[in-house]
Short mmCIF file of C-alpha atoms in Angstrom, two decimals:
data_model
loop_
_atom_site.label_atom_id
_atom_site.label_comp_id
_atom_site.label_asym_id
_atom_site.label_seq_id
_atom_site.Cartn_x
_atom_site.Cartn_y
_atom_site.Cartn_z
CA GLU A 24 -5.35 13.09 41.85
CA ASN A 25 -6.29 13.32 45.54
CA VAL A 26 -8.50 16.11 46.83
CA SER A 27 -7.43 17.49 50.21
CA SER A 28 -8.42 20.77 51.86
CA GLY A 29 -10.02 21.94 48.63
CA ARG A 30 -6.77 21.59 46.69
CA LYS A 31 -5.82 18.96 44.13
CA LYS A 32 -2.51 17.28 44.76
CA PRO A 33 -0.87 14.79 42.41
CA ARG A 34 -0.67 11.29 43.82
CA LYS A 35 2.92 10.10 43.95
CA THR A 36 2.85 7.05 41.72
CA ALA A 37 5.22 5.67 39.16
CA ALA A 38 4.16 6.67 35.68
CA PHE A 39 5.39 6.66 32.12
CA THR A 40 4.32 8.30 28.90
CA ILE A 41 3.04 6.74 25.71
CA HIS A 42 3.04 8.75 22.47
CA ILE A 43 0.63 7.59 19.79
CA LEU A 44 0.79 9.10 16.31
CA CYS A 45 -2.75 9.29 14.97
CA SER A 46 -4.12 10.07 11.51
CA VAL A 47 -5.34 13.35 12.94
CA PRO A 48 -2.12 15.28 13.66
CA THR A 49 -2.29 15.00 17.45
CA VAL A 50 -0.12 13.37 20.03
CA ILE A 51 -2.03 11.52 22.74
CA ILE A 52 -0.19 11.42 26.07
CA MET A 53 -1.33 8.91 28.68
CA LYS A 54 0.08 8.61 32.20
CA ILE A 55 -0.26 5.09 33.49
CA SER A 56 0.17 4.22 37.15
CA SER A 57 2.45 1.50 38.43
CA SER A 58 -0.56 -0.71 39.09
CA ALA A 59 -1.17 -0.85 35.32
CA ILE A 60 2.43 -1.51 34.35
CA ALA A 61 2.17 -5.22 35.11
CA SER A 62 -0.76 -5.54 32.69
CA LEU A 63 1.16 -3.74 29.98
CA LEU A 64 4.19 -5.94 30.54
CA PHE A 65 1.94 -8.97 30.15
CA PHE A 66 0.53 -7.48 26.93
CA GLY A 67 4.05 -6.90 25.64
CA SER A 68 5.02 -10.49 26.41
CA THR A 69 2.05 -11.84 24.46
CA CYS A 70 2.49 -9.59 21.39
CA SER A 71 5.47 -11.52 20.12
CA ALA A 72 5.04 -10.10 16.64
CA PHE A 73 6.51 -6.82 17.92
CA VAL A 74 9.48 -8.39 19.66
CA PRO A 75 12.83 -7.93 17.89
CA SER A 76 14.57 -11.06 16.68
CA SER A 77 17.16 -10.69 19.46
CA ASN A 78 16.98 -9.09 22.90
CA LYS A 79 20.68 -9.51 23.67
CA PHE A 80 22.49 -6.33 24.66
CA ASN A 81 25.46 -5.57 22.50
CA ALA A 82 27.82 -2.79 23.54
CA LYS A 83 29.11 -2.46 19.99
CA THR A 84 25.60 -1.59 18.81
CA VAL A 85 25.38 1.21 21.38
CA LEU A 86 28.77 2.64 20.49
CA ASN A 87 28.26 2.45 16.74
CA ALA A 88 26.94 5.86 15.72
CA SER A 89 27.28 5.41 11.97
CA PRO A 90 24.02 5.97 10.04
CA ILE A 91 23.40 2.39 8.89
CA SER A 92 19.79 1.20 8.60
CA GLY A 93 18.50 -2.22 9.57
CA SER A 94 18.68 -4.72 12.41
CA LYS A 95 22.07 -6.19 11.47
CA GLY A 96 23.99 -2.91 11.53
CA THR A 97 25.56 -3.65 8.14
CA GLY A 98 22.97 -2.22 5.75
CA GLU A 99 22.93 -5.58 3.96
CA GLY A 100 19.94 -5.85 1.63
CA TRP A 101 18.94 -2.20 2.07
CA LEU A 102 18.57 0.27 -0.81
CA ALA A 103 20.73 3.39 -0.52
CA LYS A 104 18.19 5.46 -2.47
CA PRO A 105 14.59 4.33 -1.95
CA ALA A 106 11.74 5.57 -4.12
CA ALA A 107 10.02 7.60 -1.37
CA PRO A 108 11.73 10.72 0.02
CA VAL A 109 12.95 9.09 3.25
CA ASN A 110 15.96 7.58 4.99
CA ASN A 111 18.75 9.79 3.64
CA GLU A 112 20.07 13.32 4.12
CA GLU A 113 18.84 14.55 0.74
CA SER A 114 15.24 13.53 1.44
CA LEU A 115 15.34 15.07 4.91
CA LYS A 116 16.36 18.41 3.43
CA LYS A 117 13.69 18.11 0.73
CA THR A 118 11.00 17.47 3.34
CA LEU A 119 12.05 20.50 5.34
CA ASP A 120 12.13 22.73 2.25
CA GLU A 121 8.62 21.63 1.24
CA THR A 122 7.31 22.08 4.77
CA LEU A 123 8.60 25.66 5.03
CA LYS A 124 6.76 26.63 1.84
CA GLY A 125 3.53 26.57 3.87
CA ALA A 126 0.16 24.90 3.31
CA THR A 127 -1.28 27.56 1.00
CA PHE A 128 -0.51 25.46 -2.05
CA LYS A 129 -2.53 24.51 -5.11
CA LYS A 130 -1.76 21.22 -6.86
CA ARG A 131 -2.98 20.23 -10.28
CA LEU A 132 -3.91 16.57 -10.46
CA SER A 133 -4.06 13.94 -13.14
CA LEU A 134 -6.26 11.16 -11.78
CA LEU A 135 -5.88 7.68 -13.28
CA GLY A 136 -8.78 5.40 -12.39
CA SER A 137 -11.22 8.20 -11.62
CA THR A 138 -14.38 6.06 -11.51
CA GLY A 139 -12.91 3.41 -9.18
CA SER A 140 -12.60 3.36 -5.41
CA ILE A 141 -9.31 5.31 -5.29
CA GLY A 142 -10.51 7.80 -7.88
CA THR A 143 -13.85 8.66 -6.32
CA GLN A 144 -12.30 9.06 -2.87
CA THR A 145 -9.60 11.32 -4.29
CA LEU A 146 -12.33 13.48 -5.78
CA ASP A 147 -13.97 13.60 -2.33
CA ILE A 148 -10.73 15.18 -1.11
CA VAL A 149 -10.80 17.69 -3.98
CA ASP A 150 -14.35 18.59 -2.95
CA ALA A 151 -13.27 19.06 0.67
CA CYS A 152 -10.25 21.20 -0.27
CA PRO A 153 -11.17 23.14 -3.41
CA ASP A 154 -8.57 25.81 -2.69
CA ASN A 155 -5.76 23.26 -2.80
CA PHE A 156 -6.56 21.04 -5.80
CA VAL A 157 -7.52 21.31 -9.45
CA VAL A 158 -8.24 18.30 -11.67
CA ASP A 159 -6.58 18.54 -15.09
CA ALA A 160 -7.05 14.98 -16.38
CA LEU A 161 -9.22 11.94 -15.72
CA SER A 162 -8.91 8.38 -16.97
CA ALA A 163 -11.15 5.39 -16.31
CA GLY A 164 -12.39 2.08 -17.71
CA ASN A 165 -15.74 1.92 -19.49
CA ASN A 166 -18.02 3.79 -17.07
CA ALA A 167 -18.86 6.61 -19.46
CA LYS A 168 -21.86 7.77 -17.42
CA LEU A 169 -19.89 8.42 -14.24
CA MET A 170 -17.01 9.89 -16.24
CA ALA A 171 -19.45 12.33 -17.85
CA GLU A 172 -20.64 13.46 -14.41
CA GLN A 173 -17.02 13.95 -13.31
CA VAL A 174 -16.13 15.91 -16.44
CA MET A 175 -19.10 18.22 -15.96
CA LYS A 176 -18.12 18.86 -12.34
CA TYR A 177 -14.31 19.10 -12.50
CA ARG A 178 -13.82 20.31 -16.11
CA PRO A 179 -10.57 18.47 -16.90
CA LYS A 180 -8.53 19.11 -20.01
CA VAL A 181 -8.24 15.40 -20.85
CA ALA A 182 -10.71 12.53 -20.33
CA SER A 183 -9.66 9.00 -21.24
CA LEU A 184 -11.67 5.77 -21.35
CA ALA A 185 -10.64 2.21 -22.12
CA THR A 186 -12.32 1.69 -25.49
CA PRO A 187 -13.32 3.82 -28.49
CA GLU A 188 -16.95 2.87 -27.86
CA ALA A 189 -16.82 4.19 -24.30
CA ALA A 190 -15.09 7.37 -25.51
CA ALA A 191 -17.80 7.90 -28.13
CA GLU A 192 -20.50 7.39 -25.49
CA LEU A 193 -18.79 9.93 -23.24
CA LYS A 194 -18.79 12.51 -26.00
CA GLU A 195 -22.50 11.96 -26.66
CA LEU A 196 -23.33 12.27 -22.96
CA LEU A 197 -21.35 15.51 -22.63
CA ILE A 198 -23.03 17.04 -25.69
CA ALA A 199 -26.44 16.06 -24.32
CA ALA A 200 -25.55 17.62 -20.96
CA GLY A 201 -24.58 20.90 -22.66
CA CYS A 202 -20.89 20.73 -21.80
CA ASP A 203 -19.39 24.10 -22.68
CA SER A 204 -15.77 23.07 -22.02
CA MET A 205 -15.25 19.82 -23.89
CA PRO A 206 -12.08 17.97 -22.86
CA ASP A 207 -9.77 16.15 -25.19
CA ILE A 208 -11.47 12.72 -25.24
CA VAL A 209 -9.04 9.83 -25.78
CA HIS A 210 -9.02 6.08 -25.23
CA GLY A 211 -6.90 2.96 -24.76
CA PRO A 212 -3.40 2.67 -23.28
CA GLU A 213 -2.33 5.74 -25.23
CA GLY A 214 -5.18 7.67 -23.68
CA ILE A 215 -4.03 6.78 -20.16
CA VAL A 216 -0.55 8.01 -21.01
CA GLU A 217 -1.99 11.25 -22.42
CA ALA A 218 -3.93 11.78 -19.19
CA ALA A 219 -0.84 11.07 -17.09
CA THR A 220 1.33 13.46 -19.07
CA VAL A 221 -1.01 16.45 -19.48
CA SER A 222 1.36 19.39 -19.32
CA SER A 223 -0.40 21.43 -16.63
CA ALA A 224 -0.62 18.69 -13.99
CA ASP A 225 2.15 18.45 -11.37
CA THR A 226 0.93 15.31 -9.53
CA VAL A 227 -0.39 12.03 -10.94
CA VAL A 228 -2.62 9.85 -8.77
CA THR A 229 -2.21 6.28 -10.03
CA GLY A 230 -5.48 4.66 -9.01
CA ILE A 231 -5.67 2.05 -11.75
CA VAL A 232 -5.21 -1.65 -10.96
CA GLY A 233 -2.48 -3.89 -12.32
CA ALA A 234 0.45 -3.55 -14.67
CA ALA A 235 -1.56 -1.11 -16.80
CA GLY A 236 -0.32 1.62 -14.47
CA LEU A 237 3.35 1.02 -15.21
CA GLN A 238 3.83 2.78 -18.57
CA PRO A 239 1.84 5.96 -17.76
CA THR A 240 3.66 6.27 -14.43
CA ILE A 241 7.05 6.04 -16.14
CA GLU A 242 6.09 8.64 -18.71
CA ALA A 243 4.86 10.99 -15.95
CA ILE A 244 8.12 10.56 -14.04
CA LYS A 245 10.09 11.52 -17.14
CA LEU A 246 8.16 14.79 -17.18
CA LYS A 247 9.13 15.34 -13.51
CA LYS A 248 5.62 14.92 -12.13
CA ASP A 249 5.19 13.71 -8.56
CA ILE A 250 3.47 10.35 -8.18
CA ALA A 251 0.75 9.67 -5.59
CA LEU A 252 1.19 5.92 -5.75
CA ALA A 253 -1.97 3.86 -5.31
CA ASN A 254 -0.93 1.28 -7.91
CA LYS A 255 1.12 -1.44 -6.19
CA GLU A 256 2.33 -3.00 -9.41
CA THR A 257 4.34 0.07 -10.41
CA LEU A 258 7.06 -0.87 -7.93
CA ILE A 259 6.31 -4.58 -7.50
CA ALA A 260 6.72 -5.36 -11.18
CA GLY A 261 8.66 -2.30 -12.26
CA GLY A 262 10.85 -1.48 -9.27
CA PRO A 263 14.17 -2.22 -11.02
CA VAL A 264 13.22 0.29 -13.73
CA VAL A 265 11.15 2.84 -11.81
CA CYS A 266 13.46 3.45 -8.84
CA PRO A 267 16.41 4.66 -10.96
CA LEU A 268 14.04 6.95 -12.89
CA VAL A 269 12.72 8.49 -9.66
CA GLN A 270 16.29 9.36 -8.70
CA GLU A 271 17.25 10.54 -12.19
CA TYR A 272 14.33 12.96 -12.56
CA GLY A 273 14.17 14.01 -8.90
CA VAL A 274 10.46 13.38 -8.41
CA ASN A 275 8.63 12.51 -5.20
CA MET A 276 6.99 9.07 -5.09
CA LEU A 277 4.39 9.35 -2.33
CA PRO A 278 2.51 6.25 -1.13
CA ALA A 279 -1.28 6.50 -1.24
CA ASP A 280 -2.31 3.15 0.23
CA SER A 281 -2.94 2.88 3.96
CA GLU A 282 0.01 0.73 5.06
CA HIS A 283 2.75 2.49 3.14
CA SER A 284 1.33 5.90 3.91
CA ALA A 285 1.43 4.95 7.59
CA ILE A 286 5.11 4.00 7.32
CA PHE A 287 5.84 7.16 5.35
CA GLN A 288 4.14 9.32 7.97
CA CYS A 289 6.02 7.60 10.78
CA LEU A 290 9.33 8.24 9.03
CA GLN A 291 8.87 12.00 8.74
CA GLY A 292 11.80 13.67 10.46
CA MET A 293 13.68 10.41 11.01
CA PRO A 294 17.45 10.87 10.68
CA PRO A 295 19.35 8.87 8.07
CA GLY A 296 20.08 5.36 9.33
CA GLY A 297 17.52 5.60 12.11
CA LEU A 298 15.20 2.93 10.74
CA ARG A 299 15.64 -0.61 12.06
CA ARG A 300 12.53 -2.47 10.94
CA VAL A 301 9.22 -2.02 9.07
CA ILE A 302 6.10 -3.71 10.47
CA LEU A 303 3.17 -4.01 8.05
CA THR A 304 -0.24 -4.62 9.57
CA ALA A 305 -2.83 -6.81 7.85
CA SER A 306 -6.54 -7.14 8.50
CA GLY A 307 -6.26 -10.88 7.83
CA GLY A 308 -8.86 -10.76 5.08
CA ALA A 309 -12.03 -12.80 4.74
CA PHE A 310 -10.66 -15.95 6.39
CA ARG A 311 -8.84 -14.40 9.34
CA ASP A 312 -11.10 -16.09 11.91
CA LEU A 313 -10.55 -19.58 10.50
CA SER A 314 -7.59 -21.80 11.35
CA LYS A 315 -5.50 -23.25 8.57
CA ASP A 316 -7.22 -26.64 8.95
CA GLU A 317 -10.68 -25.04 8.97
CA LEU A 318 -9.93 -23.05 5.83
CA PHE A 319 -8.47 -26.01 3.96
CA LYS A 320 -11.44 -28.18 4.98
CA MET A 321 -13.88 -25.50 3.80
CA CYS A 322 -12.06 -25.28 0.46
CA GLN A 323 -12.50 -29.02 0.02
CA GLU A 324 -16.07 -29.39 1.24
CA ASP A 325 -17.76 -26.11 0.26
CA PRO A 326 -15.85 -24.31 -2.53
CA ARG A 327 -18.92 -22.21 -3.40
CA ALA A 328 -18.98 -20.70 0.08
CA VAL A 329 -15.25 -20.00 -0.19
CA GLN A 330 -15.84 -18.30 -3.54
CA ALA A 331 -18.44 -15.97 -2.02
CA LYS A 332 -16.53 -15.23 1.17
CA ALA A 333 -13.17 -14.59 -0.54
CA THR A 334 -14.57 -11.66 -2.51
CA THR A 335 -15.96 -9.81 0.53
CA HIS A 336 -13.67 -7.83 2.83
CA PRO A 337 -14.60 -7.49 6.53
CA ASN A 338 -13.17 -3.95 6.99
CA TRP A 339 -12.44 -2.10 3.77
CA ASP A 340 -14.53 -1.12 0.76
CA MET A 341 -12.16 -2.02 -2.06
CA GLY A 342 -12.17 -3.28 -5.64
CA ALA A 343 -12.77 -6.97 -6.44
CA LYS A 344 -9.15 -7.79 -7.27
CA ILE A 345 -7.58 -6.38 -4.12
CA THR A 346 -10.36 -7.86 -1.95
CA LEU A 347 -9.43 -11.34 -3.18
CA ASP A 348 -5.74 -10.50 -2.75
CA SER A 349 -6.56 -9.70 0.86
CA ALA A 350 -8.24 -13.10 1.30
CA THR A 351 -5.13 -14.90 -0.02
CA MET A 352 -2.87 -12.40 1.82
CA MET A 353 -1.04 -11.84 -1.47
CA ASN A 354 -1.84 -8.16 -1.03
CA LYS A 355 0.39 -8.15 2.05
CA GLY A 356 3.10 -10.07 0.24
CA LEU A 357 2.98 -7.50 -2.56
CA GLU A 358 3.16 -4.73 0.03
CA VAL A 359 6.35 -6.27 1.42
CA ILE A 360 7.98 -5.88 -2.00
CA GLU A 361 6.59 -2.37 -2.38
CA ALA A 362 7.90 -1.43 1.08
CA HIS A 363 11.36 -2.63 0.05
CA TYR A 364 11.43 -0.30 -2.94
CA LEU A 365 9.67 2.63 -1.26
CA PHE A 366 11.65 2.74 1.98
CA GLY A 367 14.77 0.74 1.13
CA ALA A 368 14.26 -1.87 3.86
CA SER A 369 15.83 -5.30 3.54
CA TYR A 370 13.36 -8.18 3.23
CA ASP A 371 14.80 -9.50 6.49
CA ASP A 372 13.67 -6.27 8.17
CA ILE A 373 10.08 -6.21 6.91
CA ASP A 374 7.57 -8.08 9.08
CA ILE A 375 3.83 -8.72 8.89
CA VAL A 376 1.43 -8.74 11.84
CA VAL A 377 -2.32 -9.43 11.66
CA HIS A 378 -4.40 -6.65 13.22
CA PRO A 379 -8.13 -7.36 12.65
CA GLN A 380 -9.39 -3.91 13.66
CA SER A 381 -7.43 -2.13 10.89
CA ILE A 382 -6.77 0.88 13.13
CA VAL A 383 -2.98 0.65 13.41
CA HIS A 384 -2.12 0.93 9.73
CA SER A 385 1.56 0.03 10.11
CA MET A 386 4.59 0.70 12.30
CA VAL A 387 8.29 1.35 12.18
CA GLU A 388 10.92 0.31 14.68
CA MET A 389 13.85 2.64 15.20
CA GLN A 390 17.44 1.69 16.02
CA ASP A 391 16.77 2.30 19.72
CA THR A 392 13.85 -0.24 19.40
CA SER A 393 11.25 2.49 19.86
CA CYS A 394 8.17 1.73 17.72
CA ILE A 395 6.11 4.47 16.09
CA ALA A 396 2.66 3.63 14.71
CA GLN A 397 0.11 5.56 12.65
CA LEU A 398 -3.53 5.11 13.65
CA GLY A 399 -6.82 6.05 12.03
CA TRP A 400 -10.21 4.76 10.99
CA ALA A 401 -10.35 2.43 7.98
CA ASP A 402 -10.82 5.32 5.54
CA MET A 403 -8.77 5.40 2.35
CA ARG A 404 -9.13 9.16 2.11
CA LEU A 405 -6.64 9.61 4.97
CA PRO A 406 -3.62 8.12 3.16
CA LEU A 407 -4.78 9.59 -0.13
CA VAL A 408 -4.89 13.15 1.20
CA TYR A 409 -1.36 12.89 2.60
CA SER A 410 -0.05 11.61 -0.73
CA VAL A 411 -1.32 14.72 -2.53
CA SER A 412 -0.63 17.24 0.25
CA TRP A 413 2.73 16.01 1.66
CA PRO A 414 4.33 17.25 3.81
CA HIS A 415 1.41 19.49 4.80
CA ARG A 416 -1.61 18.65 6.93
CA LEU A 417 -4.97 19.84 5.63
CA LYS A 418 -7.99 20.34 7.87
CA LEU A 419 -10.66 17.83 6.84
CA PRO A 420 -14.24 17.22 8.03
CA TYR A 421 -13.69 13.56 8.93
CA LYS A 422 -14.51 11.75 12.15
CA PRO A 423 -11.60 11.97 14.61
CA LEU A 424 -10.17 8.76 16.04
CA ASP A 425 -11.64 7.82 19.43
CA LEU A 426 -9.49 5.26 21.25
CA ALA A 427 -12.04 4.90 24.06
CA GLU A 428 -14.67 3.93 21.52
CA LEU A 429 -12.35 1.25 20.15
CA SER A 430 -11.49 -0.15 23.59
CA THR A 431 -9.42 -3.08 22.28
CA LEU A 432 -6.73 -3.51 19.65
CA THR A 433 -5.37 -7.00 18.98
CA PHE A 434 -2.41 -8.42 17.06
CA LYS A 435 -1.14 -11.85 16.08
CA ARG A 436 1.46 -13.37 13.81
CA ALA A 437 0.59 -14.07 10.18
CA ASP A 438 0.23 -17.80 9.46
CA ASN A 439 2.45 -18.43 6.44
CA GLU A 440 1.20 -22.01 6.08
CA LYS A 441 -2.40 -20.84 5.95
CA TYR A 442 -1.39 -18.09 3.52
CA PRO A 443 1.34 -19.52 1.23
CA CYS A 444 1.25 -16.38 -0.94
CA ILE A 445 3.21 -14.54 1.77
CA ASN A 446 6.23 -16.83 1.40
CA LEU A 447 5.98 -16.65 -2.40
CA ALA A 448 6.22 -12.85 -2.24
CA TYR A 449 9.28 -12.92 0.03
CA GLU A 450 10.89 -15.50 -2.25
CA ALA A 451 10.26 -13.37 -5.35
CA GLY A 452 11.51 -10.24 -3.61
CA ARG A 453 14.74 -11.86 -2.52
CA ALA A 454 15.26 -13.29 -6.02
CA GLY A 455 14.82 -9.75 -7.39
CA GLY A 456 15.01 -8.69 -11.00
CA THR A 457 12.19 -9.98 -13.17
CA MET A 458 10.86 -12.47 -10.61
CA THR A 459 8.62 -9.92 -8.91
CA ALA A 460 7.05 -9.07 -12.28
CA VAL A 461 6.33 -12.78 -12.80
CA LEU A 462 4.85 -13.08 -9.30
CA ASN A 463 2.63 -10.08 -9.88
CA ALA A 464 1.39 -11.13 -13.34
CA ALA A 465 0.77 -14.74 -12.29
CA ASN A 466 -1.22 -13.51 -9.30
CA GLU A 467 -3.27 -11.11 -11.42
CA ALA A 468 -4.09 -13.88 -13.89
CA ALA A 469 -4.99 -16.46 -11.24
CA ASN A 470 -6.97 -13.87 -9.25
CA GLU A 471 -9.02 -12.93 -12.32
CA LYS A 472 -9.74 -16.54 -13.29
CA PHE A 473 -10.91 -17.36 -9.76
CA ARG A 474 -13.30 -14.40 -9.83
CA ASP A 475 -14.55 -15.50 -13.28
CA ASP A 476 -15.93 -18.60 -11.51
CA ILE A 477 -14.52 -21.15 -13.95
CA GLY A 478 -14.07 -23.81 -11.29
CA LEU A 479 -10.63 -22.76 -10.06
CA GLY A 480 -10.12 -23.55 -6.38
CA PHE A 481 -9.04 -20.97 -3.80
CA LEU A 482 -5.91 -22.96 -2.97
CA ASP A 483 -5.10 -23.27 -6.69
CA ILE A 484 -4.18 -19.56 -6.72
CA PRO A 485 -0.86 -19.92 -4.80
CA LYS A 486 -0.14 -23.21 -6.56
CA LEU A 487 -0.41 -21.57 -9.98
CA ILE A 488 1.81 -18.68 -8.89
CA GLU A 489 4.44 -20.99 -7.42
CA ALA A 490 4.53 -23.18 -10.54
CA THR A 491 4.93 -20.13 -12.77
CA MET A 492 7.76 -18.75 -10.63
CA GLU A 493 9.49 -22.12 -10.77
CA ASP A 494 9.24 -22.12 -14.57
CA HIS A 495 10.84 -18.66 -14.68
CA LYS A 496 13.94 -19.48 -12.66
CA ALA A 497 15.91 -20.56 -15.72
CA ASP A 498 15.26 -17.20 -17.42
CA LEU A 499 15.48 -14.93 -14.36
CA LYS A 500 17.22 -11.63 -15.10
CA THR A 501 18.60 -9.69 -12.12
CA SER A 502 20.74 -6.96 -13.68
CA ASN A 503 20.19 -4.32 -16.36
CA VAL A 504 16.46 -5.03 -16.29
CA SER A 505 14.55 -2.95 -18.84
CA LEU A 506 10.89 -2.04 -19.19
CA GLU A 507 10.74 -4.40 -22.16
CA ASP A 508 12.02 -7.23 -19.94
CA ILE A 509 9.31 -6.54 -17.39
CA LEU A 510 6.52 -6.34 -19.95
CA THR A 511 7.75 -9.51 -21.67
CA CYS A 512 7.80 -11.40 -18.36
CA ASP A 513 4.37 -10.03 -17.49
CA GLU A 514 2.90 -11.33 -20.74
CA TRP A 515 4.71 -14.68 -20.43
CA ALA A 516 3.51 -15.27 -16.84
CA ARG A 517 -0.11 -14.60 -17.74
CA ALA A 518 0.12 -17.04 -20.64
CA GLN A 519 1.70 -19.65 -18.35
CA VAL A 520 -1.17 -19.38 -15.87
CA GLU A 521 -3.72 -19.61 -18.68
CA ALA A 522 -2.06 -22.75 -20.04
CA LYS A 523 -1.89 -24.39 -16.62
CA ILE A 524 -5.57 -23.66 -15.96
CA LYS A 525 -6.49 -25.37 -19.22
CA GLU A 526 -4.51 -28.39 -18.09
CA ILE A 527 -6.41 -28.44 -14.80
CA GLN A 528 -9.73 -28.21 -16.62
CA SER A 529 -8.73 -31.11 -18.85
CA GLY A 530 -8.24 -33.26 -15.76
CA ALA A 531 -4.43 -33.17 -15.65
CA GLN A 532 -2.71 -33.27 -12.24
CA ILE A 533 -0.14 -30.50 -12.59
CA PHE A 534 0.47 -29.92 -8.87
CA ALA A 535 2.37 -32.26 -6.61
#
């Protein structure tokens, strides 16, 4: 603005508007002068990860008003009914109906994995919004002490631990603490299912790691409970079984991890067929600052340093398994498969871009090539709260996003040669059927063995997964897949990895 004669007059300059969707429900509007446009155009030319596969103008695309998702305009490879309530007329109406009910709701939660990272952060949300949430069931591993503290504070009806010994310890701790409202204390896989299916709960937060979350999630769906999905494997391994059940029982599957929550938030209000492409962001994990050659050399010359670095994440405070998955980038490959089932996108229309700051949690590209992104600090509570409050926005005492404080956001393409797990995930997803279950189980087994420090190399992880997938091709099942098929393949893949590791330890050369 120019100041003249005591009055402010707008300077006549070319300007345009940028809308940024932040984790805090605000729209930031910036007017940028023509002198800055050249810089932005340069930025756009360098961020090739955001550029569509083709820039050619096609009049037929403009004239075609039919609601068909995807970049090809045919809907090829897309799911007509995704697991999340998005991308069709029915889900749009459901979202509107839920929104008009108002934010004065109270949800009753069953929390699976209550002593882990997802569980404790979910309970932080309960503490911040006591008028909106009640905890009816808790399940965890063997941390009886922390479970006892949670039971005393939240007074659930059911408390489940992994083993009978842990359950007995919990009971002793609660008696010693003078618990006057003793929950039903259960244990084992059956205990997790009991926690997930407690009659009073309407939403199940699946914060447990691995395929152990599959059965309790299915049983909760059958009782028409909404799922706040923090367990990737539910859809990665069980997608062919879970997706039809979500449709059959009319439940809402609501993503609780940062990337899929970002996509879900960006898709709110999107008309059917409006989605062209999904863009998942990745921090790049522990080795993001190394080139492929530097990483491979480090693996050869200093495997102990690789072991230590691979289990430490530069941005997020996460569990050991997912931290290593981030280092191999398998977590992003698994998220590609999950995005396919959640939002219906074809694998050809799901891209990955490395974004080290972990502020842009993911993006969607619309049919008009407009991109919408969700931004926020690296705080898991933000996606978690939306998964249990959707479609409402609750006021929370968290630090607002400050773009000026950030100053710089950077992006680059994912290196699929440096991270071979990415290609393995796309290959399994395109194969479909039981192959994704095999990918998931083989990764879990290899991931665990690497963390057990038995001498397995970092680059052996993708090699073991690839070899196991190759062995499964002869028995791949792509239609009429049952839960039994998935569980059988899961068990088989883990055994295959175990057998191959023993061969490696015996000195055999099993990899080309």
